Each structure stands twice: as structure tokens, then as C-alpha cells.
Short mmCIF file of C-alpha atoms and ligand atoms in Angstrom, two decimals:
data_model
loop_
_atom_site.label_atom_id
_atom_site.label_comp_id
_atom_site.label_asym_id
_atom_site.label_seq_id
_atom_site.Cartn_x
_atom_site.Cartn_y
_atom_site.Cartn_z
CA MET A 1 2.72 43.49 43.71
CA LEU A 2 6.23 43.41 41.99
CA ARG A 3 7.29 41.10 44.75
CA GLY A 4 4.19 38.96 44.01
CA LEU A 5 5.16 38.95 40.31
CA PHE A 6 8.68 37.97 41.12
CA ALA A 7 7.61 35.26 43.54
CA THR A 8 5.13 33.78 40.90
CA GLY A 9 8.10 34.07 38.45
CA SER A 10 10.31 32.19 40.35
CA VAL A 11 7.64 29.39 41.17
CA LEU A 12 7.15 29.17 37.36
CA ALA A 13 10.90 29.13 36.82
CA VAL A 14 11.42 26.27 39.34
CA LEU A 15 8.36 24.61 37.90
CA PHE A 16 9.64 24.74 34.30
CA ALA A 17 13.26 23.77 35.53
CA SER A 18 11.84 20.50 37.03
CA VAL A 19 9.56 19.71 34.26
CA TYR A 20 12.43 20.40 31.82
CA GLN A 21 14.59 18.14 33.82
CA LEU A 22 12.17 15.50 33.78
CA TRP A 23 11.62 15.80 30.05
CA LEU A 24 15.24 15.97 29.42
CA LYS A 25 15.95 13.07 31.44
CA GLU A 26 13.29 11.05 29.47
CA VAL A 27 14.69 12.19 26.21
CA LEU A 28 18.27 11.25 26.94
CA THR A 29 17.48 7.87 28.49
CA VAL A 30 14.37 6.66 26.66
CA THR A 31 14.30 8.63 23.46
CA VAL A 32 18.03 8.84 22.71
CA GLY A 33 19.14 6.01 24.73
CA VAL A 34 22.14 7.33 26.29
CA GLY A 35 23.87 4.32 28.04
CA ARG A 36 21.62 1.81 26.63
CA VAL A 37 23.37 -1.66 26.07
CA ILE A 38 22.54 -2.79 22.54
CA GLN A 39 23.10 -6.49 21.56
CA ASN A 40 24.30 -8.19 18.66
CA ILE A 41 21.89 -10.52 16.57
CA ASP A 42 24.24 -13.35 17.14
CA GLU A 43 23.29 -13.51 20.89
CA PHE A 44 19.59 -14.47 20.12
CA PRO A 45 18.47 -18.14 19.09
CA TYR A 46 17.12 -17.02 15.66
CA GLN A 47 18.53 -17.44 12.26
CA CYS A 48 17.51 -14.14 10.28
CA ARG A 49 17.62 -13.52 6.40
CA ARG A 50 16.24 -10.95 4.05
CA LEU A 51 13.79 -11.32 1.31
CA GLU A 52 15.13 -8.94 -1.07
CA HIS A 53 12.74 -7.98 -3.88
CA LYS A 54 11.62 -4.63 -5.58
CA ARG A 55 7.99 -5.24 -4.51
CA LEU A 56 8.96 -6.07 -0.98
CA GLU A 57 10.56 -2.75 -0.28
CA ALA A 58 9.58 -0.36 2.50
CA CYS A 59 6.84 -2.58 4.08
CA GLU A 60 5.69 -0.54 6.92
CA ASP A 61 3.09 -2.96 8.27
CA LEU A 62 2.18 -6.69 8.10
CA TRP A 63 -0.74 -8.75 9.22
CA LEU A 64 -0.76 -12.53 9.30
CA ASP A 65 -3.75 -14.58 8.46
CA ASN A 66 -2.98 -17.54 10.80
CA GLU A 67 -5.46 -19.91 9.21
CA ALA A 68 -4.94 -19.26 5.54
CA ARG A 69 -1.28 -18.99 6.12
CA VAL A 70 -1.07 -15.66 4.13
CA LEU A 71 1.09 -12.75 5.22
CA TYR A 72 -0.10 -9.43 4.05
CA ALA A 73 2.44 -6.67 3.71
CA ALA A 74 1.84 -2.96 2.78
CA CYS A 75 4.77 -1.89 0.70
CA ALA A 76 5.55 1.31 -0.88
CA GLY A 77 9.22 1.26 -2.36
CA THR A 78 11.87 2.56 -0.35
CA MET A 79 12.66 5.77 -2.47
CA HIS A 80 9.05 6.31 -2.45
CA ARG A 81 8.83 6.42 1.22
CA ARG A 82 12.11 8.35 1.30
CA HIS A 83 10.49 11.20 -0.44
CA TRP A 84 6.85 10.92 0.54
CA SER A 85 6.61 10.22 4.44
CA PRO A 86 4.34 12.95 5.79
CA SER A 87 4.88 11.58 9.44
CA ILE A 88 8.52 12.39 9.27
CA ALA A 89 8.06 15.59 7.33
CA GLN A 90 9.13 14.25 3.84
CA LEU A 91 6.66 15.81 1.47
CA ASN A 92 8.12 15.45 -2.05
CA VAL A 93 5.09 14.49 -3.99
CA SER A 94 7.13 13.96 -7.28
CA GLY A 95 9.37 11.39 -5.56
CA ARG A 96 6.42 8.85 -5.25
CA ARG A 97 6.78 5.61 -7.02
CA PRO A 98 4.96 5.18 -10.26
CA GLY A 99 2.04 2.98 -9.48
CA GLY A 100 2.27 3.77 -5.79
CA GLY A 101 2.05 1.27 -2.85
CA GLU A 102 0.73 -2.19 -2.97
CA LEU A 103 -0.87 -4.62 -0.69
CA ILE A 104 1.17 -7.88 -1.17
CA ALA A 105 -0.01 -11.47 -0.15
CA LEU A 106 2.77 -13.99 0.65
CA ASP A 107 2.30 -17.83 0.87
CA ILE A 108 4.21 -18.41 4.06
CA ASP A 109 3.78 -22.37 3.78
CA ALA A 110 5.15 -22.54 0.18
CA ALA A 111 8.65 -21.42 0.26
CA ASP A 112 10.79 -22.55 -2.64
CA LYS A 113 14.15 -24.15 -2.43
CA ASP A 114 15.86 -20.94 -1.67
CA GLY A 115 13.45 -20.13 1.32
CA PHE A 116 11.70 -17.33 -0.91
CA PHE A 117 7.90 -17.11 -0.68
CA PRO A 118 5.56 -16.87 -3.60
CA PHE A 119 3.80 -13.65 -3.50
CA HIS A 120 1.41 -11.40 -5.59
CA ALA A 121 0.03 -7.99 -5.12
CA LEU A 122 -3.72 -7.50 -4.73
CA GLU A 123 -5.28 -5.70 -7.41
CA THR A 124 -7.91 -3.12 -6.52
CA SER A 125 -11.22 -2.53 -8.01
CA GLY A 126 -13.49 0.40 -7.73
CA TYR A 127 -10.99 2.78 -6.06
CA THR A 128 -10.08 6.41 -7.46
CA ASP A 129 -8.53 9.23 -5.77
CA ALA A 130 -9.30 12.98 -6.31
CA VAL A 131 -7.42 13.02 -9.60
CA GLY A 132 -8.83 9.81 -10.86
CA GLY A 133 -5.73 7.75 -10.08
CA THR A 134 -5.78 4.43 -8.72
CA GLU A 135 -2.50 4.64 -6.67
CA LEU A 136 -2.39 4.21 -2.88
CA ASP A 137 0.06 5.53 -0.47
CA LEU A 138 0.29 2.69 2.06
CA VAL A 139 1.75 2.73 5.53
CA GLY A 140 -0.17 1.24 8.50
CA PHE A 141 -3.26 -0.86 8.16
CA ASP A 142 -5.66 -3.26 9.96
CA VAL A 143 -7.97 -6.25 9.05
CA GLU A 144 -11.55 -6.85 10.23
CA VAL A 145 -12.41 -10.63 9.77
CA ILE A 146 -15.94 -10.82 8.33
CA ASP A 147 -16.09 -14.52 7.88
CA SER A 148 -13.86 -17.43 7.03
CA SER A 149 -13.55 -16.19 3.60
CA THR A 150 -14.02 -12.67 3.76
CA ILE A 151 -11.78 -9.80 5.15
CA HIS A 152 -11.99 -6.09 5.20
CA PHE A 153 -8.56 -4.20 4.96
CA TYR A 154 -8.48 -0.73 6.69
CA LEU A 155 -5.82 1.23 5.07
CA VAL A 156 -4.07 4.61 5.85
CA ASN A 157 -3.66 6.20 2.52
CA LEU A 158 -1.27 9.31 2.32
CA ARG A 159 -2.94 11.01 -0.39
CA PRO A 160 -1.05 14.01 -1.96
CA PRO A 161 -2.98 17.42 -1.90
CA VAL A 162 -4.56 18.64 -4.98
CA ASP A 163 -5.52 22.04 -6.26
CA ASP A 164 -8.89 23.28 -7.66
CA GLU A 165 -8.11 21.85 -11.07
CA LEU A 166 -7.60 18.43 -9.49
CA LYS A 167 -4.03 18.27 -9.98
CA TYR A 168 -1.38 17.13 -7.47
CA VAL A 169 0.27 20.15 -5.82
CA ASP A 170 3.58 20.83 -3.68
CA ALA A 171 2.78 19.36 -0.27
CA SER A 172 5.53 21.13 1.59
CA LYS A 173 3.41 24.11 2.77
CA ILE A 174 0.04 22.22 3.33
CA GLY A 175 1.11 18.59 4.02
CA ALA A 176 -0.77 15.33 2.75
CA ASN A 177 -4.62 15.01 2.22
CA SER A 178 -4.68 11.65 3.83
CA THR A 179 -7.77 9.26 4.03
CA ILE A 180 -8.60 6.08 5.35
CA GLU A 181 -9.71 3.43 2.59
CA ILE A 182 -11.73 0.17 3.27
CA PHE A 183 -11.57 -2.61 1.02
CA GLU A 184 -13.42 -5.95 0.92
CA PHE A 185 -11.34 -8.95 0.05
CA ARG A 186 -12.56 -12.61 -0.65
CA LYS A 187 -9.90 -15.06 -0.32
CA GLY A 188 -8.62 -16.72 -3.50
CA GLU A 189 -9.53 -13.59 -5.53
CA THR A 190 -6.86 -11.55 -7.24
CA SER A 191 -8.42 -8.16 -6.46
CA MET A 192 -9.98 -6.28 -3.46
CA LYS A 193 -13.09 -4.27 -3.78
CA HIS A 194 -13.33 -0.74 -2.68
CA LEU A 195 -16.03 -0.20 -0.08
CA ARG A 196 -15.53 3.34 1.09
CA THR A 197 -13.14 6.29 1.77
CA ILE A 198 -13.25 8.20 4.93
CA SER A 199 -12.09 11.72 4.46
CA SER A 200 -12.48 13.88 7.70
CA PRO A 201 -10.74 16.95 9.18
CA GLU A 202 -9.84 14.56 11.96
CA ILE A 203 -7.35 12.80 9.64
CA ILE A 204 -4.22 15.01 10.29
CA SER A 205 -1.30 12.79 10.44
CA PRO A 206 -2.71 9.31 10.49
CA ASN A 207 -0.19 6.41 11.55
CA ASN A 208 -1.99 3.46 12.00
CA ILE A 209 -5.62 1.85 12.40
CA ALA A 210 -7.34 -0.54 14.82
CA ALA A 211 -10.59 -2.06 13.35
CA LEU A 212 -13.07 -2.62 16.13
CA GLY A 213 -15.56 -4.50 14.48
CA GLY A 214 -18.93 -3.58 12.58
CA GLY A 215 -17.18 -0.98 10.53
CA ALA A 216 -15.86 1.33 13.34
CA LEU A 217 -12.29 2.03 13.85
CA VAL A 218 -9.75 4.21 15.94
CA PHE A 219 -6.68 5.59 14.29
CA SER A 220 -3.80 7.39 15.60
CA ASN A 221 -2.66 10.81 14.51
CA ASP A 222 1.14 10.79 15.30
CA HIS A 223 1.33 14.64 15.18
CA SER A 224 -0.73 17.59 16.26
CA GLY A 225 -0.52 19.18 12.69
CA LYS A 226 0.28 18.54 9.10
CA VAL A 227 2.99 21.08 8.92
CA GLY A 228 4.35 23.96 11.00
CA LEU A 229 6.21 24.97 14.15
CA ARG A 230 3.57 23.71 16.63
CA ARG A 231 4.05 20.26 14.94
CA GLU A 232 7.89 20.32 15.31
CA LEU A 233 7.50 21.01 18.90
CA ASP A 234 5.33 17.80 19.52
CA PRO A 235 8.22 15.76 21.00
CA ILE A 236 8.51 18.32 23.73
CA LEU A 237 4.88 19.80 24.17
CA GLY A 238 3.02 16.63 23.18
CA GLY A 239 0.78 16.41 20.08
CA GLY A 240 -1.21 13.78 18.35
CA ASN A 241 -4.22 11.72 19.36
CA ILE A 242 -6.58 8.88 18.93
CA ILE A 243 -9.68 9.40 16.74
CA TYR A 244 -12.76 7.00 16.90
CA CYS A 245 -14.69 6.71 13.51
CA SER A 246 -18.12 4.97 13.70
CA SER A 247 -19.04 2.95 10.60
CA LEU A 248 -21.06 5.91 9.37
CA ASP A 249 -17.58 7.73 9.06
CA ASP A 250 -18.50 10.03 11.97
CA CYS A 251 -14.99 10.72 13.51
CA HIS A 252 -14.14 12.46 16.83
CA THR A 253 -11.20 12.84 18.96
CA ALA A 254 -11.46 10.01 21.48
CA SER A 255 -8.23 10.11 23.56
CA PRO A 256 -8.36 12.21 26.77
CA PRO A 257 -6.01 15.31 27.09
CA THR A 258 -3.80 13.22 29.62
CA PRO A 259 -1.63 11.20 29.06
CA ASN A 260 -0.34 13.81 26.62
CA LEU A 261 0.47 11.56 23.68
CA ARG A 262 3.99 12.18 22.15
CA PHE A 263 4.16 10.52 18.50
CA PRO A 264 1.48 7.85 19.26
CA ASN A 265 2.36 5.20 16.67
CA GLY A 266 0.83 1.78 15.45
CA LEU A 267 -2.05 0.91 17.78
CA ALA A 268 -3.89 -2.35 18.00
CA LYS A 269 -6.81 -3.90 19.48
CA GLY A 270 -5.69 -6.49 22.03
CA THR A 271 -7.73 -9.85 22.58
CA ASP A 272 -9.15 -8.31 25.60
CA GLY A 273 -10.85 -5.56 23.44
CA ARG A 274 -8.64 -2.84 24.73
CA ILE A 275 -6.69 -0.38 22.78
CA TYR A 276 -2.89 -0.38 22.82
CA VAL A 277 -1.30 2.61 21.85
CA PRO A 278 2.52 2.47 21.53
CA SER A 279 4.33 5.83 22.03
CA THR A 280 7.52 6.72 20.05
CA VAL A 281 8.97 9.55 22.04
CA ASP A 282 8.52 8.19 25.61
CA GLY A 283 8.57 4.52 24.90
CA LYS A 284 5.43 3.50 26.71
CA ILE A 285 2.30 1.61 25.59
CA TYR A 286 -0.74 3.49 26.72
CA VAL A 287 -3.88 1.32 27.36
CA TYR A 288 -7.37 2.39 26.71
CA GLU A 289 -10.90 1.21 27.01
CA VAL A 290 -13.57 2.35 24.68
CA GLU A 291 -16.51 3.72 26.53
CA PRO A 292 -19.60 2.15 25.09
CA ASN A 293 -21.93 5.06 25.15
CA THR A 294 -19.55 7.96 24.10
CA ASN A 295 -16.96 6.00 22.04
CA ASN A 296 -14.45 7.96 24.00
CA LEU A 297 -11.24 6.31 25.34
CA ASP A 298 -10.45 5.92 29.04
CA HIS A 299 -6.89 5.47 29.89
CA VAL A 300 -6.63 2.48 32.19
CA ASP A 301 -3.02 1.31 32.30
CA THR A 302 0.54 2.04 31.02
CA ILE A 303 3.06 -0.39 30.01
CA GLU A 304 6.76 0.79 30.24
CA VAL A 305 8.93 -0.45 27.48
CA GLY A 306 11.65 2.17 27.74
CA MET A 307 12.31 2.59 24.07
CA PRO A 308 10.86 4.40 21.13
CA LEU A 309 8.31 2.15 19.82
CA ASP A 310 6.60 1.47 16.37
CA ASN A 311 3.72 -0.67 15.22
CA ILE A 312 1.98 -3.29 17.41
CA ASN A 313 0.95 -6.71 16.20
CA VAL A 314 -1.18 -9.18 18.16
CA ASP A 315 -0.33 -12.86 17.59
CA ALA A 316 -2.66 -15.80 17.68
CA ASN A 317 -1.70 -16.33 21.40
CA GLY A 318 -2.70 -12.81 22.25
CA ASP A 319 0.64 -11.54 22.85
CA MET A 320 1.72 -8.27 21.44
CA TRP A 321 4.93 -7.69 19.24
CA VAL A 322 6.36 -4.33 18.78
CA PRO A 323 9.57 -3.15 17.31
CA GLY A 324 11.83 -0.59 19.13
CA VAL A 325 14.39 1.86 17.88
CA PRO A 326 17.48 1.44 20.11
CA ASN A 327 19.49 4.12 18.59
CA ILE A 328 17.24 7.00 17.25
CA LEU A 329 20.27 9.27 16.09
CA GLU A 330 21.45 6.56 13.67
CA THR A 331 17.74 5.95 12.54
CA MET A 332 17.36 9.53 11.77
CA LYS A 333 20.17 9.11 9.19
CA THR A 334 18.34 6.16 7.81
CA THR A 335 15.31 7.89 7.17
CA THR A 336 17.10 10.27 4.73
CA ARG A 337 19.69 7.68 3.46
CA PRO A 338 17.86 4.46 3.58
CA LEU A 339 20.06 2.62 1.05
CA GLU A 340 23.31 3.79 2.65
CA VAL A 341 22.56 3.73 6.42
CA ASN A 342 21.33 0.83 8.20
CA SER A 343 20.26 1.43 11.88
CA PRO A 344 19.56 -1.03 14.68
CA ALA A 345 16.34 -2.75 15.60
CA THR A 346 14.99 -4.35 18.81
CA LEU A 347 11.90 -6.77 18.84
CA PHE A 348 9.85 -6.94 21.94
CA ARG A 349 7.03 -9.43 23.10
CA VAL A 350 4.76 -7.85 25.61
CA GLY A 351 2.23 -10.37 27.37
CA ARG A 352 0.64 -11.08 30.64
CA ASN A 353 2.45 -13.07 33.28
CA SER A 354 -0.03 -13.95 36.22
CA GLY A 355 -1.87 -10.57 35.72
CA GLU A 356 1.37 -8.46 35.48
CA TRP A 357 2.92 -7.15 32.27
CA LYS A 358 6.13 -8.77 30.97
CA VAL A 359 8.12 -7.12 28.36
CA GLU A 360 10.66 -9.44 26.78
CA LYS A 361 13.33 -8.44 24.28
CA VAL A 362 13.12 -11.34 21.90
CA LEU A 363 15.72 -10.16 19.30
CA GLU A 364 18.11 -7.18 18.81
CA ASP A 365 20.17 -6.44 15.70
CA GLY A 366 22.72 -3.86 17.21
CA GLU A 367 24.79 -3.73 14.28
CA ALA A 368 21.96 -3.72 11.75
CA LYS A 369 23.27 -6.72 10.08
CA VAL A 370 20.28 -8.09 8.68
CA MET A 371 17.38 -5.55 9.88
CA SER A 372 17.29 -2.02 9.60
CA LEU A 373 14.70 0.29 11.31
CA ALA A 374 12.10 -2.32 11.85
CA THR A 375 8.69 -1.09 12.02
CA THR A 376 6.44 -4.08 12.50
CA VAL A 377 6.79 -8.02 13.58
CA ALA A 378 4.32 -10.66 12.82
CA HIS A 379 4.81 -13.94 14.94
CA ASP A 380 3.67 -17.06 13.45
CA VAL A 381 2.83 -19.13 16.51
CA LYS A 382 2.65 -22.36 14.42
CA THR A 383 6.19 -22.30 13.47
CA GLY A 384 7.68 -19.51 15.92
CA ARG A 385 8.90 -17.67 12.84
CA LEU A 386 9.12 -13.98 12.82
CA PHE A 387 8.24 -11.78 9.87
CA VAL A 388 9.81 -8.17 10.12
CA GLY A 389 8.64 -5.43 8.02
CA ALA A 390 10.50 -2.00 7.90
CA ALA A 391 9.36 1.56 6.65
CA LEU A 392 12.36 1.93 4.42
CA ALA A 393 14.34 -1.10 3.95
CA PRO A 394 14.47 -2.79 0.56
CA TYR A 395 13.63 -6.19 1.87
CA LEU A 396 11.57 -8.20 4.31
CA VAL A 397 13.24 -9.98 7.03
CA VAL A 398 12.34 -13.58 8.29
CA CYS A 399 13.66 -15.00 11.29
CA ASP A 400 13.48 -18.74 12.07
CA PRO A 401 13.87 -20.09 15.60
CA GLU A 402 16.87 -22.12 16.20
C1 NAG B 1 11.86 14.86 -5.14
O1 NAG B 1 11.80 13.62 -5.70
C2 NAG B 1 12.34 13.91 -7.12
C3 NAG B 1 12.26 12.51 -7.77
O2 NAG B 1 13.01 11.55 -7.08
C4 NAG B 1 13.96 14.32 -6.95
O3 NAG B 1 14.37 14.46 -8.52
C5 NAG B 1 14.02 15.61 -6.47
O4 NAG B 1 15.23 15.86 -6.17
C6 NAG B 1 13.42 15.34 -5.06
N1 NAG B 1 13.42 16.69 -4.46
C7 NAG B 1 13.96 17.09 -3.25
C8 NAG B 1 13.60 18.33 -2.75
O5 NAG B 1 14.33 16.01 -2.50
C1 NAG B 2 -8.64 16.56 0.04
O1 NAG B 2 -9.49 15.24 -0.43
C2 NAG B 2 -10.90 15.55 -0.50
C3 NAG B 2 -11.56 14.16 -0.80
O2 NAG B 2 -10.96 13.50 -1.96
C4 NAG B 2 -10.95 16.61 -1.68
O3 NAG B 2 -12.36 16.93 -1.79
C5 NAG B 2 -10.32 17.78 -1.40
O4 NAG B 2 -10.33 18.80 -2.29
C6 NAG B 2 -8.83 17.30 -1.04
N1 NAG B 2 -7.91 18.72 -0.76
C7 NAG B 2 -6.81 18.82 -0.99
C8 NAG B 2 -6.20 20.15 -0.40
O5 NAG B 2 -6.12 18.02 -1.76
#
């Protein structure tokens, strides 16, 4: 009996040790990037510059309307995001920017003589939150194209929690009360019309959305909980999932238990209809197919990138663009001191090459000379230009091919 127990114990110990070693190896080589060679931006055939403006601060996510030649950016303000970023446990409600986040539209073919693009913020109509306010807390978003003049925006909205008297309360113990907001926008108009709010217990730590068409969507929860110890252990034990919501706002967990996701980030729908989920801790992109009857996700493929990843954007050629974090220890400093510490960024293109996945490093700014903690990249196939957004940096970056 006792021997049996010891035997089980030592098997468990060996098992634990090997899992731990595998995990540690991955953490060191992929997450932390020990021994990683990080290149200088001058080594790449691009000219990059910053678009500095108060309203182009902390633009976590971008979407490019290729035909209309408009770039949409979800911007929130650097100090707003510094204080209010539930995904990285920054839960200071009073640090939010008055007015909240904005969806900004930039005219990318109308640069002035200094190379600056004219832009305006989309006003909203019909939207109010639990306290009757009209502020949005924007991070990741996606677009459903309805017709040539109408698009629907699907926005993650990191709403602060409220009490019974409908006042904002301290979020440090309970976390955010996030929603998904859907707006209709007719091109040429100044404001977008609120269609509906999805509020669901499945919305735990929403990171980004992929619109599936017909009002359905999937989104990623990047953690297993809003606050607490289990959530802190997510990078080790795994946590986070992918939720499917129907057009009737019925939401359910759609991702299978394996692979065990560790910080699933800005997912996207590929041109093949599959769902591509970039993972921040283990540097992989998990590929899923939506089962037509159950609306669950089947894991069908895995793409190894080998670096912590953020939001995926699909360009007009069907290639995926995704920023990586080559030096996560430096990046952690950026998250609390975004105006003082710049941290390196890498931009990858992921596409198919005669059936095989091809992952290509397109640009890297190892000294964080121009970019800092890039979180999204939109590729304009017409000009080859790259637009780079960042969750915290007080500017957008534009890179022109040489
Ligand atoms: C929260 O934000 C406010 C406003 O920026 C700031 O004064 C305060 O020090 C912040 N609190 C913490 C704990 O960081
Ligand atoms: C969360 O949001 C819902 C929908 O607005 C609201 O009914 C509920 O009271 C909120 N809860 C908290 C804790 O903020």
C-alpha cells in the first residue's frame, strides 16, 4: 500500500518534472526569448515614421477598408490604457480618459505635405452604458461588411463595473463588466448607429472579436477569470477560451479543452473561413473550423511562430499580419511606464506557400526606435504600406516600403 503510494508519488513527480521542464523550456525560449536575435529596424527595406497626435494614442487595433481607402483605428489614450487595461490587470477606473475611447477614421490617400493623414472620430448615436454615459472603452474590434456603403463594427467595450445605485465602483476586486457593442456605419456619415449590446456571463476577459457574417461572432477571453489567483496562474496552467455568439446573442464556449489556450489574443477569420487564434504565451497560431451544427470549434492546425503574438489582421491578398513581442520583460516595463520605456516590436506575415505555412519576419525594431509594443498591423496591398497600432504608444506608425 505504502509502496504503491510511493510508486504513484514518484511517477507523478517524474511526470510533473517533465511537464515542468517542457513548460520551462517553452517559457524561456518562446515567451521570454532567451538567446533570441533581435534585429535593428535599419536592416529592413522600410521607412517608418510616427503619426503623433493626442487622438492617435493607444490604438490597440486597426481595420483597413481597402476600397474606400480608410483606415479605422480604435484609440483610447495612453494614460487611459495605462490605468484601465483589465487584460493586464490594470483596474484603476478613475484613470480613464474623459470621453473614453474613439473609433478614428483616417483618409489614407489624402496625406498632407508633411505626410499626415486627415482624420476624424466617428460619433455615436443611440449608445448609453449602465450609468447613462456614452463613453466606450475600446480595444479589439472587427468589421462585418454589409454592402458597398454599410459596415457593422463589432467592438469590445471594457465597461467599468457599477453598483446598485448605478455608479462606477472600484474594479480591483471584481474586474471589468465588459460587453460587445455592435454599431452600423454608413460610409460618408459622421456618426455610427448603435444596434445592440451583448452582455453575457461568457464575456470574462474579452480580447478581440472575429465577425462571422449574419450577425454571429467569435471572441477570445484572454484569461480564465476577471481577477484572482487562478487567473494569475493562467500562463502556467492555461486559461482563456473562444466563445461563439449567435446573431441572437446566445453565447457559449466553443473552443475544445485541448489545446489548452494560454492568453489567446486577437483572433481573426481567414479568407478560408477558418478562425486563427494567436497565442501570447506560447507563440503559436491555433487554427479552428466552426462546426456548422453545434457552432463549436474544431482544432485543425497549428502554426508555430515562436514569439508572443498579439492581434491578427488579414490583408486583401488573404495573408495574415501579426505583431510579436520579442522582449517581453522589456514590454512589461512599457505596460506600466508607457511614456518612459519603449519596447521592441516584430511584424510577421503568415501566408501559404504551395500548401505549407510560411512565416516571414517582415520588420523588427529591436531598439524600439520608432515602434513600441506593436499590437496590430494593417497591410495596404495597393501601396505596400504598413500601418502599425500599439496598445499604449502615444502615436500610430506608418512604414513605407523602400
Ligand atoms: C488611478 O488614476 C488616477 C488618475 O490618473 C491617479 O491619480 C491615481 O494615482 C491612480 N491610482 C493608482 C492606484 O494607480
Ligand atoms: C454589468 O452590466 C450589466 C449590463 O449593463 C448590468 O445589468 C449589470 O448591473 C452590470 N454589473 C456590474 C457589476 O457592473
